Structure formats: structure tokens, C-alpha cells
Amino acid sequence: MSAAVDTVRVALDQRSYDVRIGAHLLETAGTAILAVRPAKRVFVVTDSTVAALHLARLEAGLDAVGLRREVFVQPPGETSKDWAHLGTLLDAILAHRPERGDILLALGGGVIGDMTGVAAALLLRGVDFVQCPTTLLAQVDSSVGGKTAVNTRHGKNLVGAFHQPRLVLCDLGTLDTLPPRELRAGYAETVKYGLIDDPAFFAWCEANAAAVLAGTGDARRTAVRAAVAAKARIVAADERESGVRALLNLGHTFGHALEAETGFGPDLLHGEAVAIGMRQAFDFSAKLGLCAAPDAARVAAHLDATGLPTRLDTQRGFAAQTLIDHMGHDKKVRDGKLTFILARGIGKAFVASDVDGAALHGFMTAEAGR
Ligand code: NAD
Ligand code: GLY
């Protein structure tokens, strides 16, 4: 891996920030933080898996510039991203008498990033935070764009805020310890940008997915840089998702139904659900006559080649209507109407809010087997 550091700017007026992508960024995190924001103290939030693997390098980076720190270690996994853990975390931070000039720092995957973001939005009515994403999914998606949330018993990501980080440090070395299944899940959110509006990037993914997953050469850097640049462009155009940002939900309405049905647990990772959902979005688009069938087949073939799931496990007894009901609880429902991201071809995704209910039911029945 080369020693260069790439920087992508997320242009949001006074809330603009840099996403830095490279090796050994944790060891130099203190210098990078002080360059954008004078601070005396950093509240580091992480999970126990990531702490064991990468916290020491971050601590060295903060020590190097005399930044004081307190560390809060959460249990790993989606079940930590809830009200109860958020309340306990805020209480623990408050016990250290934080001041507005202090900074929160998320060291971990999307779970830690999302929860730390909400904590930063709420603490003292809003403090700055820094993202140090350690999963591929978090580097290419969740750490950029300012969506923060926790889950409630009513559903996932239902309580949160738009709160942009001040800096994002994507240390590519952290990905070397990520289990292959988690890497593949993050890859689904990476290739998504090609499917949305960048057919050249999709072609690059077809040629380089194996290198991205294996960590060969500079493939991961190229993939993370391209994904972050795409996300930065879309977020800068539509920070609050009133338009083009909705395209980032490609595969998510279909995928969300499967996640809900499998309990948002380890049986089906978010990125895996998105992979199935993207394949479904293209096949449904082809069925509706919107997208050429060979394009849909090419999407499925590529996702299959990476080892991502692309089909519903019919052994699980999914039912079309139950899945459609789950789609109705998605945050993207407007006036009771489902919104889908469909495609007129690879790199030609669009927002469809007038999907025919009977066509959807027929498609889902064929998918689920009943
Ligand atoms: P995660 O944070 O649960 O991380 C996955 C697993 O990998 C965890 O067990 C974690 O401990 C472990 N891990 C993390 N980094 C590691 C490393 N470097 N080496 C070894 N193990 C490591 O999950 P995720 O996939 O990163 O994120 C999923 C979450 O992100 C979901 O809650 C989802 O809702 C959210 N999300 C948010 C946005 C957004 O825009 N805010 C976008 C997409 C997803
Ligand atoms: N992950 C979707 C978004 O940030 O809008």
C-alpha cells in the first residue's frame, strides 16, 4: 500500500470537512484533529473488538500531540445502537464534565459511528465529532454525510439527527483485520455508487473486486476514494435527502424488508441485504421494461462473483405480502406510498414513487416463492 494520503472535501459551506484516506492515519490522528479544530480533550467511543485491534495506535496518535482522552468501550454489534446504550454513554461522558470545546471521536464501524454522532448532536446541545471508520462499509458510506441514529423498538435508525463530522480519517490499515464477510458487506455499498450514476466505476469494480476484497495493491484506496468522492458529491448537492441523496438508498427498500424479517441481526448483514436488494431493484426494473435485461443480469453476475448473497433464502419461508408490509414501515414512505430506487440501466438509477402495487406483488411472490 502506498504511503500517500488522499483527501476528499465534503463541501457544505460552514459545515464542510475533509475525508482523509490512507495508511497509518490513526497514529497521526492528533495532528490531523488539531489542524482542523483546537481541542484539549477527546472522548473516544469504540467497541471491544476494535479497541483490542486498533485503539493503541489511536491513543499513540493523541498522546503524540498531548491531547487528553477518555475512552468508552461498547459491546460490538447492532444491539448496542439503541437508546439504552446511548443514555449510558452520555451519562458516562457527562461524569467527566465535558465542555463545548471537547471532541467526540468514533473509532469503529457504522454502529459506533452512528451512535457517537447522535451523542455528539445531543451532548451540550451539540459538540464536534470526528469519525475514524474501521469497516469498509463505514469508510465508503456511513462515516460521510452526517446521518446519525440509534434504533428503537419501533424500527431501525428512527431517532437521530443530521450532524456532520468535522473530519473523517479512513485508515486503510484497519481493514486488514476485518473478517471477509464484513468486507464483502462493505463492498456492496461500494459498488452501489457505480450502479447509481457511474458506469465506468462499475466496470472498474468488475475488474478489481477481487483485489479490493483481498487487499491487493492500492485497490482498496482507489475504491474508498471513488466511493467517498461520489458520496461527497451527492451529499453536497442534497444534504437533507430532499432529492438526489435518495439515490443512495438503491437496494435499501427491498433490503430493509429482508433485514426486518431476519431481525436486523447477524443472519443477514446490512450490506448483504443491500446486495440482494440491488439485484432485486435491477431485476424489477427489467421486469417493468425500464432496464435492459442484460444490464440486470450483469449486476447479478458481478454480485454473485464477489460471494455476496443475491437471492432470498426460500428455506426461510418468506412471504411476499409480509415483505411488502415491512417496506411500508421504511423511513422512505411518503404519504403512504413506497419509494423505490429503480434503474434504466447500469449508472442510471432514479427515484420511483409511483410503483404499481400489483406488479410489485407479482415480483415479490416470484422472489419469495409464495
Ligand atoms: P459494525 O459497526 O457493527 O461493524 C461490524 C463488525 O465488525 C462489528 O462486530 C465490529 O466490532 C467489527 N469491526 C469493526 N471494525 C473492525 C476491524 N477493523 N477489524 C475487525 N473487526 C472490526 O457494522 P458496519 O457494517 O460497519 O455498520 C453497520 C451500521 O451502519 C448499521 O447500524 C447501519 O444502520 C449503519 N449505517 C449508517 C449509514 C449512515 O449513513 N449513517 C449508512 C449505512 C449504514
Ligand atoms: N447511507 C445513505 C445516506 O447516507 O444517505
Coordinates of C-alpha atoms and ligand atoms in Angstrom, one line a residue:
M1 CA 0.0 0.0 0.0
S2 CA 1.4 3.4 -0.9
A3 CA 2.1 6.0 1.8
A4 CA 0.1 8.7 0.1
V5 CA -2.9 10.3 1.7
D6 CA -5.9 11.2 -0.4
T7 CA -8.3 14.0 0.6
V8 CA -11.9 14.4 -0.5
R9 CA -13.7 17.5 0.6
V10 CA -17.4 17.4 1.6
A11 CA -18.5 20.9 0.6
L12 CA -21.3 22.1 2.9
D13 CA -20.5 25.8 3.4
Q14 CA -19.5 26.3 7.1
R15 CA -20.1 22.6 7.8
S16 CA -17.5 21.5 5.2
Y17 CA -14.9 18.9 6.1
D18 CA -12.2 16.6 4.7
V19 CA -12.3 12.9 4.4
R20 CA -8.7 11.6 4.5
I21 CA -7.9 8.2 3.1
G22 CA -4.6 6.4 3.6
A23 CA -2.4 4.2 5.8
H24 CA -1.4 5.0 9.4
L25 CA -3.9 7.7 9.9
L26 CA -4.7 6.6 13.5
E27 CA -1.1 7.2 14.5
T28 CA -1.3 10.8 13.2
A29 CA -4.9 11.5 14.3
G30 CA -4.0 14.0 17.0
T31 CA -2.1 16.2 14.5
A32 CA -5.0 16.0 12.0
I33 CA -7.6 16.9 14.6
L34 CA -5.7 19.9 15.9
A35 CA -5.2 21.1 12.3
V36 CA -8.9 21.5 11.9
R37 CA -10.0 22.2 15.4
P38 CA -8.2 23.3 18.6
A39 CA -9.2 20.9 21.4
K40 CA -7.9 19.8 24.7
R41 CA -9.8 16.6 25.3
V42 CA -11.1 13.8 23.1
F43 CA -13.9 11.4 24.2
V44 CA -13.2 8.2 22.2
V45 CA -16.1 5.8 21.6
T46 CA -15.3 2.4 20.3
D47 CA -16.3 -1.3 20.6
S48 CA -14.4 -4.0 22.4
T49 CA -13.4 -5.8 19.1
V50 CA -12.0 -2.6 17.6
A51 CA -10.4 -1.5 20.8
A52 CA -8.4 -4.7 21.0
L53 CA -7.1 -4.3 17.5
H54 CA -6.7 -0.6 16.8
L55 CA -7.2 1.6 19.9
A56 CA -3.5 1.6 20.9
R57 CA -2.5 3.2 17.6
L58 CA -5.1 5.9 18.0
E59 CA -4.0 6.5 21.6
A60 CA -0.4 6.9 20.5
G61 CA -1.6 9.4 17.9
L62 CA -3.4 11.5 20.5
D63 CA -0.6 11.3 23.1
A64 CA 1.9 12.5 20.4
V65 CA 0.3 16.0 20.5
G66 CA -0.7 16.0 24.2
L67 CA -4.5 15.5 23.6
R68 CA -6.1 14.2 26.7
R69 CA -8.6 11.4 26.2
E70 CA -11.3 9.3 27.9
V71 CA -12.2 6.0 26.2
F72 CA -15.7 4.4 26.3
V73 CA -15.9 0.8 25.1
Q74 CA -19.3 -0.5 23.9
P75 CA -20.2 -4.2 23.2
P76 CA -19.8 -4.9 19.5
G77 CA -22.8 -5.3 17.2
E78 CA -26.1 -3.7 16.2
T79 CA -27.7 -4.3 19.6
S80 CA -25.5 -1.6 21.1
K81 CA -27.0 1.0 18.8
D82 CA -30.1 1.8 21.0
W83 CA -31.5 4.3 23.5
A84 CA -30.3 2.4 26.5
H85 CA -26.6 2.3 25.4
L86 CA -26.8 5.9 24.1
G87 CA -28.1 7.1 27.5
T88 CA -25.5 5.2 29.4
L89 CA -22.8 6.6 27.1
L90 CA -24.0 10.2 27.5
D91 CA -24.1 9.7 31.3
A92 CA -20.6 8.3 31.3
I93 CA -19.3 11.2 29.3
L94 CA -21.1 13.8 31.4
A95 CA -19.4 12.3 34.5
H96 CA -16.2 13.8 33.1
R97 CA -17.7 17.3 32.9
P98 CA -17.3 17.8 29.2
E99 CA -17.0 21.3 27.7
R100 CA -18.2 22.5 24.3
G101 CA -14.6 22.6 23.2
D102 CA -14.1 18.9 23.7
I103 CA -14.5 16.5 20.8
L104 CA -16.1 13.1 20.5
L105 CA -14.3 10.5 18.3
A106 CA -15.9 7.4 16.8
L107 CA -13.4 4.5 16.3
G108 CA -15.3 1.6 14.8
G109 CA -17.9 0.6 12.2
G110 CA -21.2 2.1 11.3
V111 CA -22.7 1.1 14.7
I112 CA -20.2 3.1 16.7
G113 CA -20.1 6.0 14.1
D114 CA -23.9 6.4 14.1
M115 CA -24.2 6.2 17.9
T116 CA -21.3 8.6 18.5
G117 CA -22.8 11.0 16.0
V118 CA -26.1 11.1 17.9
A119 CA -24.3 11.5 21.2
A120 CA -22.3 14.5 19.7
A121 CA -25.5 16.0 18.4
L122 CA -27.2 15.9 21.8
L123 CA -24.3 16.5 24.2
L124 CA -24.4 20.1 25.5
R125 CA -26.8 20.8 22.6
G126 CA -24.1 19.8 20.1
V127 CA -20.4 19.2 20.1
D128 CA -18.0 18.5 17.3
F129 CA -17.1 14.9 16.4
V130 CA -14.5 13.0 14.3
Q131 CA -15.1 9.8 12.5
C132 CA -12.4 7.1 12.3
P133 CA -14.3 4.4 10.4
T134 CA -12.8 0.9 10.7
T135 CA -15.1 -1.2 8.4
L136 CA -15.3 -0.9 4.6
L137 CA -19.0 -0.1 5.0
A138 CA -18.3 2.8 7.4
Q139 CA -15.4 4.1 5.2
V140 CA -17.4 4.2 2.0
D141 CA -20.8 5.2 3.4
S142 CA -21.8 5.7 7.0
S143 CA -19.0 7.9 8.2
V144 CA -19.6 10.5 5.5
G145 CA -22.7 12.6 5.2
G146 CA -23.8 13.3 8.7
K147 CA -26.7 10.8 9.1
T148 CA -26.6 9.7 12.7
A149 CA -29.1 7.5 14.5
V150 CA -30.0 4.8 17.0
N151 CA -32.6 2.1 16.7
T152 CA -35.8 1.9 18.8
R153 CA -38.2 -1.0 19.3
H154 CA -40.3 0.6 16.5
G155 CA -37.6 0.2 13.9
K156 CA -34.0 0.9 12.8
N157 CA -32.4 4.4 12.7
L158 CA -35.7 6.1 13.7
V159 CA -34.2 8.5 16.2
G160 CA -31.2 10.7 15.2
A161 CA -30.0 13.9 13.7
F162 CA -28.2 15.2 10.7
H163 CA -24.9 16.2 12.4
Q164 CA -21.8 16.4 10.2
P165 CA -18.4 15.3 11.5
R166 CA -15.5 17.8 11.5
L167 CA -13.1 15.3 10.0
V168 CA -13.1 11.7 8.7
L169 CA -10.0 9.6 8.9
C170 CA -10.2 6.4 6.8
D171 CA -7.2 4.4 8.0
L172 CA -6.9 1.7 5.3
G173 CA -4.8 -0.5 7.6
T174 CA -7.8 -1.1 9.9
L175 CA -9.4 -3.0 7.0
D176 CA -6.7 -5.7 7.2
T177 CA -8.3 -7.1 10.4
L178 CA -11.9 -7.1 9.1
P179 CA -13.5 -10.5 8.6
P180 CA -14.1 -11.4 4.9
R181 CA -17.9 -11.4 5.3
E182 CA -17.8 -7.9 6.7
L183 CA -15.5 -6.8 3.8
R184 CA -18.0 -8.2 1.3
A185 CA -20.9 -6.4 3.0
G186 CA -19.0 -3.1 2.7
Y187 CA -18.2 -3.9 -0.9
A188 CA -21.9 -4.0 -1.7
E189 CA -22.2 -0.3 -0.5
T190 CA -19.1 0.5 -2.6
V191 CA -20.2 -0.9 -5.9
K192 CA -23.6 0.8 -5.3
Y193 CA -22.0 4.1 -6.4
G194 CA -21.3 2.6 -9.9
L195 CA -24.8 1.3 -10.2
I196 CA -26.3 4.7 -9.3
D197 CA -24.6 7.0 -11.8
D198 CA -21.1 5.9 -12.7
P199 CA -20.9 3.0 -15.2
A200 CA -17.1 3.5 -15.5
F201 CA -16.7 2.8 -11.8
F202 CA -19.0 -0.2 -12.1
A203 CA -16.7 -1.5 -14.8
W204 CA -13.7 -0.8 -12.6
C205 CA -15.4 -2.8 -9.8
E206 CA -16.0 -5.7 -12.1
A207 CA -12.2 -5.8 -12.9
N208 CA -11.0 -5.1 -9.4
A209 CA -13.5 -6.5 -6.8
A210 CA -11.2 -9.5 -6.1
A211 CA -8.3 -7.1 -5.4
V212 CA -10.5 -4.9 -3.2
L213 CA -11.6 -7.9 -1.1
A214 CA -8.1 -9.4 -0.9
G215 CA -6.4 -6.0 -0.1
T216 CA -4.1 -6.3 -3.1
G217 CA -2.1 -3.3 -4.2
D218 CA -3.9 0.0 -4.0
A219 CA -7.3 -1.4 -4.9
R220 CA -8.9 -0.6 -1.6
R221 CA -7.6 3.0 -1.6
T222 CA -9.0 3.5 -5.1
A223 CA -12.3 2.0 -4.2
V224 CA -12.7 4.0 -0.9
R225 CA -11.6 7.3 -2.7
A226 CA -14.1 6.8 -5.5
A227 CA -16.9 5.9 -3.2
V228 CA -16.2 8.8 -0.8
A229 CA -16.0 11.2 -3.7
A230 CA -19.3 10.0 -5.1
K231 CA -21.0 10.3 -1.7
A232 CA -19.4 13.7 -1.0
R233 CA -20.8 15.0 -4.4
I234 CA -24.3 13.7 -3.7
V235 CA -24.4 14.9 0.0
A236 CA -23.1 18.4 -1.1
A237 CA -26.0 18.6 -3.6
D238 CA -28.7 17.4 -1.1
E239 CA -27.6 17.3 2.5
R240 CA -31.1 16.5 3.9
E241 CA -32.3 14.0 1.4
S242 CA -34.9 16.0 -0.3
G243 CA -33.8 14.9 -3.8
V244 CA -30.8 13.2 -5.3
R245 CA -29.5 11.8 -1.9
A246 CA -32.4 9.3 -2.1
L247 CA -30.4 7.5 -4.8
L248 CA -28.0 6.3 -2.1
N249 CA -30.9 4.1 -1.0
L250 CA -30.6 1.9 -4.1
G251 CA -31.4 -1.6 -2.9
H252 CA -32.4 -0.4 0.5
T253 CA -36.3 -0.6 0.3
F254 CA -36.0 -4.3 -0.8
G255 CA -33.1 -5.0 1.5
H256 CA -34.8 -3.3 4.5
A257 CA -37.7 -5.8 4.2
L258 CA -35.3 -8.7 4.5
E259 CA -33.4 -7.1 7.4
A260 CA -36.7 -6.6 9.2
E261 CA -37.8 -10.1 8.6
T262 CA -34.4 -11.5 9.8
G263 CA -34.4 -9.3 12.9
F264 CA -31.6 -6.9 11.9
G265 CA -29.2 -9.4 13.3
P266 CA -26.1 -11.4 12.2
D267 CA -28.1 -13.7 10.0
L268 CA -28.2 -11.0 7.3
L269 CA -25.7 -8.1 7.4
H270 CA -26.9 -4.7 6.2
G271 CA -24.6 -4.8 3.2
E272 CA -25.7 -8.3 2.3
A273 CA -29.4 -7.2 2.4
V274 CA -28.4 -4.3 0.1
A275 CA -26.7 -6.7 -2.3
I276 CA -29.9 -8.7 -2.6
G277 CA -31.9 -5.5 -2.8
M278 CA -29.8 -4.1 -5.6
R279 CA -30.2 -7.3 -7.6
Q280 CA -33.9 -7.1 -7.0
A281 CA -34.1 -3.4 -8.0
F282 CA -32.4 -4.2 -11.3
D283 CA -34.5 -7.3 -12.0
F284 CA -37.7 -5.5 -11.0
S285 CA -36.7 -2.6 -13.3
A286 CA -36.1 -5.1 -16.1
K287 CA -39.5 -6.7 -15.4
L288 CA -41.2 -3.3 -15.7
G289 CA -39.5 -2.8 -19.0
L290 CA -37.4 0.1 -17.7
C291 CA -34.0 -1.5 -17.9
A292 CA -32.4 -3.9 -20.5
A293 CA -32.4 -7.5 -19.2
P294 CA -28.6 -7.9 -19.9
D295 CA -27.8 -5.0 -17.6
A296 CA -29.8 -6.6 -14.8
A297 CA -28.0 -9.9 -15.5
R298 CA -24.6 -8.2 -15.4
V299 CA -25.4 -6.7 -12.0
A300 CA -26.4 -10.1 -10.6
A301 CA -23.4 -11.8 -12.1
H302 CA -21.0 -9.3 -10.6
L303 CA -22.5 -9.5 -7.1
D304 CA -22.6 -13.3 -7.3
A305 CA -18.9 -13.3 -8.3
T306 CA -17.9 -11.5 -5.2
G307 CA -19.6 -14.1 -3.0
L308 CA -22.4 -11.7 -1.8
P309 CA -25.9 -13.2 -1.4
T310 CA -28.2 -12.1 -4.2
R311 CA -31.3 -14.3 -3.7
L312 CA -33.8 -14.8 -0.9
D313 CA -33.2 -17.9 1.1
T314 CA -36.5 -19.6 0.2
Q315 CA -35.9 -22.1 3.0
R316 CA -36.8 -19.3 5.4
G317 CA -40.4 -19.2 4.3
F318 CA -40.5 -15.5 3.4
A319 CA -44.0 -14.4 2.2
A320 CA -44.4 -11.7 -0.4
Q321 CA -47.0 -9.7 1.4
T322 CA -45.1 -9.8 4.7
L323 CA -42.0 -8.4 2.9
I324 CA -44.1 -5.7 1.3
D325 CA -45.6 -4.8 4.7
H326 CA -42.1 -4.3 6.0
M327 CA -41.3 -2.0 3.1
G328 CA -44.3 0.1 4.3
H329 CA -42.5 0.8 7.6
D330 CA -39.4 2.1 5.9
K331 CA -38.5 5.8 6.5
K332 CA -38.7 6.4 2.8
V333 CA -42.5 6.1 2.8
R334 CA -44.2 9.4 1.7
D335 CA -48.0 9.9 2.1
G336 CA -48.3 6.1 2.5
K337 CA -46.6 5.5 -0.9
L338 CA -43.5 3.3 -1.2
T339 CA -40.5 4.9 -2.8
F340 CA -38.1 2.7 -4.8
I341 CA -34.8 3.4 -6.4
L342 CA -35.1 1.8 -9.8
A343 CA -32.8 1.9 -12.8
R344 CA -32.9 2.5 -16.6
G345 CA -29.6 0.7 -16.9
I346 CA -26.2 0.5 -15.1
G347 CA -25.4 4.0 -13.8
K348 CA -28.9 5.2 -14.5
A349 CA -30.7 5.0 -11.1
F350 CA -33.8 7.1 -10.5
V351 CA -36.4 7.7 -7.8
A352 CA -39.7 5.9 -8.5
S353 CA -42.6 6.9 -6.2
D354 CA -45.4 5.5 -8.4
V355 CA -44.6 1.8 -8.5
D356 CA -47.6 -0.4 -9.4
G357 CA -48.7 -2.4 -6.4
A358 CA -49.8 -5.4 -8.4
A359 CA -46.5 -5.6 -10.3
L360 CA -44.6 -5.3 -7.0
H361 CA -46.7 -8.1 -5.5
G362 CA -46.2 -10.3 -8.5
F363 CA -42.4 -9.7 -8.5
M364 CA -42.1 -10.4 -4.8
T365 CA -44.2 -13.5 -5.0
A366 CA -41.9 -14.9 -7.6
E367 CA -38.9 -13.9 -5.4
A368 CA -40.2 -15.3 -2.1
G369 CA -41.9 -18.4 -3.6
R370 CA -45.3 -17.6 -2.1
Ligands
NAD1 P1 -20.5 -2.6 12.8 O1 -20.1 -1.3 13.2 O2 -21.4 -3.5 13.6 O3 -19.2 -3.5 12.5 C1 -19.3 -4.8 12.1 C2 -18.4 -5.7 12.9 O4 -17.1 -5.6 12.6 C3 -18.6 -5.5 14.4 O5 -18.6 -6.7 15.1 C4 -17.3 -4.7 14.8 O6 -16.8 -4.9 16.1 C5 -16.3 -5.3 13.8 N1 -15.2 -4.5 13.4 C6 -15.2 -3.2 13.1 N2 -14.1 -2.8 12.6 C7 -13.3 -3.9 12.6 C8 -11.9 -4.1 12.2 N3 -11.2 -3.1 11.6 N4 -11.4 -5.3 12.3 C9 -12.2 -6.3 12.8 N5 -13.4 -6.2 13.2 C10 -14.0 -5.0 13.1 O7 -21.2 -2.6 11.3 P2 -21.0 -1.8 10.0 O8 -21.3 -2.7 8.9 O9 -19.7 -1.1 10.0 O10 -22.1 -0.7 10.1 C11 -23.5 -1.0 10.1 C12 -24.3 0.1 10.7 O11 -24.1 1.2 9.9 C13 -25.7 -0.2 10.8 O12 -26.2 0.2 12.1 C14 -26.3 0.8 9.7 O13 -27.6 1.2 10.1 C15 -25.3 1.9 9.7 N6 -25.3 2.7 8.5 C16 -25.3 4.0 8.6 C17 -25.3 4.8 7.5 C18 -25.3 6.3 7.6 O14 -25.3 7.0 6.6 N7 -25.1 6.8 8.8 C19 -25.1 4.2 6.2 C20 -25.0 2.8 6.1 C21 -25.1 2.1 7.3
GLY2 N1 -26.4 5.8 3.5 C1 -27.4 6.7 2.9 C2 -27.1 8.1 3.1 O1 -26.2 8.5 3.7 O2 -27.9 8.9 2.7

